[in-house]
Amino acid sequence: MYKLKVVDASKIFRRDGQEVVALQATTMQIPAGRFVSIIGPSGCGKSTLFNMIAGLIKPTTGKILLDGQNIVGKSGYVGYMLQKDLLLPWRTILDNVILGLEIKGVSKREARKKAQPLLERYGLQGFENNYPPELSGGMRQRAALLRTLLYDQDVILLDEPFGALDAQTRLQMQGWLLRIWEDFQKTILFITHDIDEAIYLSDDIYVLSHRPGKLKAKIHVELERPRGEETLLSDNFISLKQKLLDLLREEPKDNGTT
Amino acid sequence: MVQPEKKRYIEDEKKRQQRMKRIVFGGQFGLGILVIVLWEVLTRYEVMDPYYWSSPSTIYETAKVAFLEGTLWDDLVYTSLATLAGFALGTVFGSFIGLSFWWSAYYSRISEPYLIAFNAIPKLALGPVIVILFGIGFFSKVMLAFLMTVIVTALAAHSGIKAIDKDLEKLLYSLGAKRRHVFTKVVVPTTMPWIVSSLRINIALALAGTIVGEFISSRQGIGRMILYAGQILDIDLVWVGVVVLSLLSMLMYAGTVSLEKLLLRGQEPKQ
Ligand SMILES: Nc1ncnc2c1ncn2[C@@H]1O[C@H](COP(=O)(O)OP(=O)(O)OP(=O)(O)O)[C@@H](O)[C@H]1O
Ligand SMILES: [Mg+2]
């Protein structure tokens, strides 16, 4: 039984009378508890795919099934961290993190009580009462991710959460994310531009083609967990990287009809 | 070679700012005293004609009499209350109008040109109409103060609405939010700095509205007192009115500044 199924979902926008295909019909089947990365060139429809799964936009064709139930156009069923951290600048970190609970109707006091230990465990202790602009990029991403996590849905979508971080912080955050994933047993869909990041984190990698995006390949990552620095240097890792590089390098114009 | 450590120079932003604050405050205070002293001296030696310019000491004496034996205290209360009532009504109502534009793009776009047109009307020119409509009592002053402030606030709130980050709305919807959640958690906080930035202007506008209302027709208020004093050529009393109004205006301004701090809690007012 798959946790999340994307069945032939596509999205077409009309702009100035012209049809723009943001994503061609895409099918994905994702088992519970997997870490899945989605990789592809800029503008190939990755965010569009997430927006559809999150119910913020309706697909032009196709279905999205969560536990077998159609969730097309219904928001609030999956946790979604958008491409920016989007913390509310007038709220403290703690109050930002509890936003989803508040919307669910949990009282502020109770929500804070629930969030506090999480902040302490995952590296935000001492920052609870700071405002977002006072935090570093990495810390803000942590807060945004904990907000998504506290919303407590089985499936979590992360749209390039570490894209704006420097390499050092990025590595740190990857380790941090893996720890959270192991602790909470969530199903994670993760968009990234970074091949190393995708391999290091994922069980499966979906590769999308150039615009208009189309599913090009699904690659299973056979690397033992827990993964550490030595994983990044293993032969297996290098050969996977080579494969992905080849896939991504292929000419956009060649329609790949084989 | 090791230099003997003499005086260490440490950058201390806070200390520098405190020092600057002290000097500025002292300067401001000193300048005020200087103006008053000059005024007194120049009128006493009749460099400036004391008939027209009065003098600080005469103003003080006249004010004392007006407070103790006349109706100055009642007039002051009357003017203050009318101003504050008009200001509060205008700000609250204007915020409601401005915020309501978020709920419907059609409603917002259809009404916007009318809002701007109404803002362009010199509202004080409507004074006589207001007095005829609402009588010469307290309420007509409140209405004038209200009219002076309501559109300014509505326009300010409207600018705030336009500046809302669409992605923040998107984020809230992704967390299962309904429109009312987005309204209370994103729209109101985003708009607040804009509304607050209109407060300082509004308090002065409200006072002007009230005074004009009192000029047109009234039985009480500082405006009426000034008008009356002018008619009987009691220029000292006119000066008392002007000084009292200035002090009132300054006090109200200080009040709005603390109100701003309360409403914003750390955010900056927007223009
Ligand atoms: N609301 C919209 N109206 C019209 N076209 C759109 C809209 N949203 C997205 N598109 C188009 O759809 C395509 C895919 O956009 P999308 O944001 O999903 O790309 P992406 O893969 O997330 O890119 P990036 O890696 O740069 O974030 C783009 O060509 C974009 O211009
Ligand atoms: Mg994107």
GROMACS .gro file of C-alpha atoms and ligand atoms in nm, chain A residues 13-15 20-23 40-49 51 57 83 159-160 191 193 208 211, ligand 1:
model
   57
   13PHE     CA    1  -0.140   2.750  -1.714
   14ARG     CA    2  -0.274   2.995  -1.968
   15ARG     CA    3  -0.076   3.314  -1.990
   20VAL     CA    4   0.217   2.705  -2.067
   21VAL     CA    5   0.280   2.348  -1.965
   22ALA     CA    6   0.426   2.365  -1.618
   23LEU     CA    7   0.429   1.991  -1.565
   40GLY     CA    8   1.546   1.877  -1.202
   41PRO     CA    9   1.641   2.200  -1.375
   42SER     CA   10   1.492   2.532  -1.275
   43GLY     CA   11   1.140   2.590  -1.407
   44CYS     CA   12   1.064   2.224  -1.472
   45GLY     CA   13   0.761   2.224  -1.245
   46LYS     CA   14   0.889   2.096  -0.911
   47SER     CA   15   0.716   2.362  -0.703
   48THR     CA   16   0.406   2.322  -0.918
   49LEU     CA   17   0.398   1.953  -0.832
   51ASN     CA   18   0.153   2.300  -0.484
   57ILE     CA   19  -0.367   2.453  -0.694
   83GLN     CA   20   1.068   2.764  -0.099
  159ASP     CA   21   1.083   2.274  -0.133
  160GLU     CA   22   1.457   2.337  -0.149
  191ILE     CA   23   1.316   1.919  -0.376
  193HIS     CA   24   1.916   2.124  -0.707
  208LEU     CA   25   1.253   1.558  -1.394
  211ARG     CA   26   1.081   2.243  -1.923
  530LIG     N1   27   0.073   3.083  -1.178
  530LIG     C1   28   0.142   3.057  -1.290
  530LIG     N2   29   0.102   3.106  -1.408
  530LIG     C2   30   0.171   3.080  -1.521
  530LIG     N3   31   0.283   3.005  -1.526
  530LIG     C3   32   0.329   2.953  -1.412
  530LIG     C4   33   0.261   2.976  -1.288
  530LIG     N4   34   0.330   2.911  -1.190
  530LIG     C5   35   0.435   2.851  -1.250
  530LIG     N5   36   0.434   2.877  -1.383
  530LIG     C6   37   0.532   2.826  -1.481
  530LIG     O1   38   0.543   2.688  -1.462
  530LIG     C7   39   0.678   2.646  -1.479
  530LIG     C8   40   0.721   2.565  -1.361
  530LIG     O2   41   0.732   2.645  -1.246
  530LIG     P1   42   0.780   2.592  -1.105
  530LIG     O3   43   0.778   2.706  -1.010
  530LIG     O4   44   0.701   2.474  -1.068
  530LIG     O5   45   0.930   2.549  -1.135
  530LIG     P2   46   1.040   2.489  -1.038
  530LIG     O6   47   1.081   2.358  -1.092
  530LIG     O7   48   0.992   2.491  -0.897
  530LIG     O8   49   1.160   2.590  -1.056
  530LIG     P3   50   1.271   2.637  -0.949
  530LIG     O9   51   1.369   2.526  -0.939
  530LIG    O10   52   1.332   2.757  -1.013
  530LIG    O11   53   1.201   2.667  -0.820
  530LIG     C9   54   0.759   2.772  -1.499
  530LIG    O12   55   0.789   2.783  -1.635
  530LIG    C10   56   0.670   2.883  -1.455
  530LIG    O13   57   0.692   2.998  -1.532
   0.00000   0.00000   0.00000
